[in-house]
Amino acid sequence: MIKSPSVRKITLITTGGTIEKTYDEQTGELANRRSIVRRMLSELRLEDTEVTVRELMSKDSLEMTDGDRERIVAAVEEAAAEGAGACRGVVVLHGTDTLAETGERLLARIPHPRVPIVLTGAMRPFEMKSSDALQNLTEAIFAAGMLPPGVYCAAHGRVLAFPGVRKDVERGTFVKV
Amino acid sequence: MIKSPSVRKITLITTGGTIEKTYDEQTGELANRRSIVRRMLSELRLEDTEVTVRELMSKDSLEMTDGDRERIVAAVEEAAAEGAGACRGVVVLHGTDTLAETGERLLARIPHPRVPIVLTGAMRPFEMKSSDALQNLTEAIFAAGMLPPGVYCAAHGRVLAFPGVRKDVERGTFVKV
Amino acid sequence: MIKSPSVRKITLITTGGTIEKTYDEQTGELANRRSIVRRMLSELRLEDTEVTVRELMSKDSLEMTDGDRERIVAAVEEAAAEGAGACRGVVVLHGTDTLAETGERLLARIPHPRVPIVLTGAMRPFEMKSSDALQNLTEAIFAAGMLPPGVYCAAHGRVLAFPGVRKDVERGTFVKV
Amino acid sequence: MIKSPSVRKITLITTGGTIEKTYDEQTGELANRRSIVRRMLSELRLEDTEVTVRELMSKDSLEMTDGDRERIVAAVEEAAAEGAGACRGVVVLHGTDTLAETGERLLARIPHPRVPIVLTGAMRPFEMKSSDALQNLTEAIFAAGMLPPGVYCAAHGRVLAFPGVRKDVERGTFVKV
């Protein structure tokens, strides 16, 4: 007999970043205009997983203010709160340039989270052909469903735990310092 | 200062299955002819991860014999052996129809593996546009790099531990019984 | 001042063939089940062009009967008839194996068509990643909008006029004999 | 008996434009850095067609100078010259913003070309997922192989003859005035 599956609930908070940049044919520019995470999710096959999307902001992370980061902390706290729909984990889509800064802030403000908080982004927009966007989103959702509580960055085949995650601009990835 | 990264070594054993089926324009047939896992890997961005591919066989898993399954056990044992290049984890690409049977066999024959052994496959060939192949391979490599020792199936957003994994033909995925 | 564009009307008759084969995850088989030409058209950008789709049948062309070919002739005659919405050209999607036979039949039965009748197909299904489906459909629609009346095969960068078109099975394309 | 095919020779001159813009992960910018037309060609299946690529310049067409346009005229004249390898047609990849200006210049300077000269470009870079690049390149090569001598723009399902072609910025395509 096949057991009825237990559905894992993931909250996915979008903030913008390269991963969500879209191309404007009139101006020829890539920019953050709106979340495109639902298009990304439609290309994944997620079983027994319920993803709730919360579109928080749509910003290049180089332009994030201190207030923006506080809004992210508040949104993550709310999603991870005891009783918040029995959320199993939180994923945050974020620009790579200041992802580490937001991760350190989250850890400082939520030192004992109830669930894993997993940040991810991409070096190349999802709308481009050879993008790391879908791989990184896959890894972040996968990690949010299985890791112990904590603050993490998942990308490029690995998960790194905060504190001490940094962007390595030259290699185009994240590393532990 | 950025620490020099520690590279994780993953052994990837290919056995065929839908995930590796290729199309023959002369006959119009999809079949297992050779491994195409290197093409799949070229579409992933894996940092600090060294994947060693071992092409073991190229079979539809419905046609696997008892001897084939023994060859898979032997290859996994060899890859997971103490000292085998300090392998961090083993991934096995496998047809979905008898993946569970091979997983149970691996657990019976290697009840206390030194590293995680992660089986995966796909419902739709990698060569097709809307395939779950790359997502499942991403998840299997990710899982092999972080899970504790054991025998697992990773696919469709989740990891399931043997024993008790089955293919749910109607839903087109794996479940725990 | 920009002139108001004159819209060209193309009738697109689908009959099946490799180009429209879809994959069944339950059986693992590629087969003609329904027309997927609307999905193909959604990936093209056609300006001042109005494509009317007529789904006639969904068959591997090796299984086409004499009656099937007569139905194709009738559908093409109807679309190309004087007054039929001022159709500029007709495209027929067809399996490559007997495309030439249908082309010769069309020429024999409609020796003096009012508009160009352009047959095309593909060596690899549209649902596969490296398919010639979209290229050939692009060429057929383009040809139907500009060629003089006649019966043609458009594929792989060229247009060939009937009579005397054959499939070259070894090269996987069409040639003139 | 299958006749030995007669190969059509096409000269493809690249000048840059949106169609060839590439993404720089360090700066996050799309720009013309080098020609990527060989990657585009590798995704097409062209039978009995020999494409000779001439990488002339790599520029956003808004930055083209009068001298650049003269270099394009010279390159086209050379390719289209009597005896130049029996060239059947010339394709010019060009930014859409000033494609019409270059087309008018070509017609003024080469009023009686020996072969068709077909300009094309794209509204969205080839490197992006939903690009019109490959469709437009397909149409331009196809047109260069079959049109009578003249200067044309091929894109979005149609061919327009110079003089009188303009970019319609609002619609994102070319039109006749």
Coordinates of C-alpha atoms in Angstrom, one line a residue, chain A residues 1-3 5 8 43-49 123-124 130-132 134-136 138-143 145-147 154-159 166-168 171-177, chain B residues 1-3 5 8 43-49 123-124 130-132 134-136 138-143 145-147 154-159 166-168 171-177:
Chain A
M1 CA 0.0 0.0 0.0
I2 CA 1.2 3.4 -0.9
K3 CA 1.2 5.8 2.1
P5 CA 2.3 11.6 1.1
R8 CA 6.3 19.8 2.7
E43 CA 9.8 24.3 -15.3
L44 CA 10.4 22.2 -12.1
R45 CA 8.7 19.0 -11.1
L46 CA 8.1 19.2 -7.3
E47 CA 6.2 16.3 -5.7
D48 CA 4.7 16.5 -2.2
T49 CA 6.1 20.1 -2.0
M123 CA 25.2 34.8 -12.1
R124 CA 23.1 34.8 -15.3
S130 CA 22.8 29.1 -20.3
S131 CA 21.7 30.2 -16.9
D132 CA 22.4 28.8 -13.5
L134 CA 17.0 26.9 -12.4
Q135 CA 19.9 24.8 -11.0
N136 CA 20.3 27.1 -8.0
T138 CA 16.3 23.5 -7.5
E139 CA 19.1 23.3 -5.0
A140 CA 17.6 25.9 -2.7
I141 CA 14.2 24.3 -2.6
F142 CA 15.8 20.9 -2.1
A143 CA 17.9 22.2 0.7
G145 CA 13.2 20.6 2.5
M146 CA 15.9 18.7 4.2
L147 CA 18.5 20.8 6.1
A154 CA 22.8 27.1 -1.8
A155 CA 24.2 27.4 -5.3
H156 CA 26.4 25.6 -7.9
G157 CA 26.2 22.2 -6.3
R158 CA 26.8 23.0 -2.7
V159 CA 25.3 24.5 0.4
R166 CA 31.1 35.6 0.6
K167 CA 30.7 36.2 -3.1
D168 CA 33.9 35.4 -5.0
R171 CA 35.1 32.9 -9.8
G172 CA 31.5 33.9 -10.1
T173 CA 30.3 31.9 -7.1
F174 CA 30.0 31.8 -3.3
V175 CA 32.7 30.6 -0.9
K176 CA 33.3 30.2 2.8
V177 CA 35.9 32.6 4.3
Chain B
M1 CA 41.0 36.2 3.0
I2 CA 39.3 33.5 0.9
K3 CA 40.1 30.0 2.0
P5 CA 38.2 25.4 -1.3
R8 CA 34.2 17.1 -2.9
E43 CA 24.9 22.2 -18.4
L44 CA 25.4 22.3 -14.7
R45 CA 27.7 24.7 -12.8
L46 CA 29.4 22.7 -10.0
E47 CA 31.9 24.5 -7.8
D48 CA 34.4 22.6 -5.6
T49 CA 32.9 19.4 -6.9
M123 CA 10.4 10.2 -16.4
R124 CA 11.4 12.0 -19.7
S130 CA 10.5 19.5 -20.9
S131 CA 12.6 16.9 -19.1
D132 CA 13.1 16.3 -15.4
L134 CA 18.7 17.9 -15.2
Q135 CA 16.6 18.7 -12.1
N136 CA 17.0 15.1 -10.8
T138 CA 21.1 18.3 -9.8
E139 CA 19.3 17.0 -6.8
A140 CA 21.2 13.7 -6.7
I141 CA 24.7 15.3 -6.9
F142 CA 23.6 17.9 -4.3
A143 CA 22.3 15.1 -2.0
G145 CA 27.5 16.0 -1.3
M146 CA 25.6 16.6 1.9
L147 CA 23.6 13.6 3.1
A154 CA 16.6 11.8 -5.1
A155 CA 14.1 13.2 -7.6
H156 CA 11.3 15.8 -8.0
G157 CA 12.4 18.0 -5.1
R158 CA 12.8 15.4 -2.4
V159 CA 15.1 12.6 -1.1
R166 CA 8.7 2.6 -4.8
K167 CA 7.8 4.0 -8.2
D168 CA 4.3 5.3 -8.3
R171 CA 1.8 9.8 -10.6
G172 CA 5.1 9.3 -12.4
T173 CA 7.3 9.7 -9.4
F174 CA 8.8 7.9 -6.4
V175 CA 7.1 7.4 -3.0
K176 CA 7.7 5.8 0.4
V177 CA 5.6 2.8 1.2

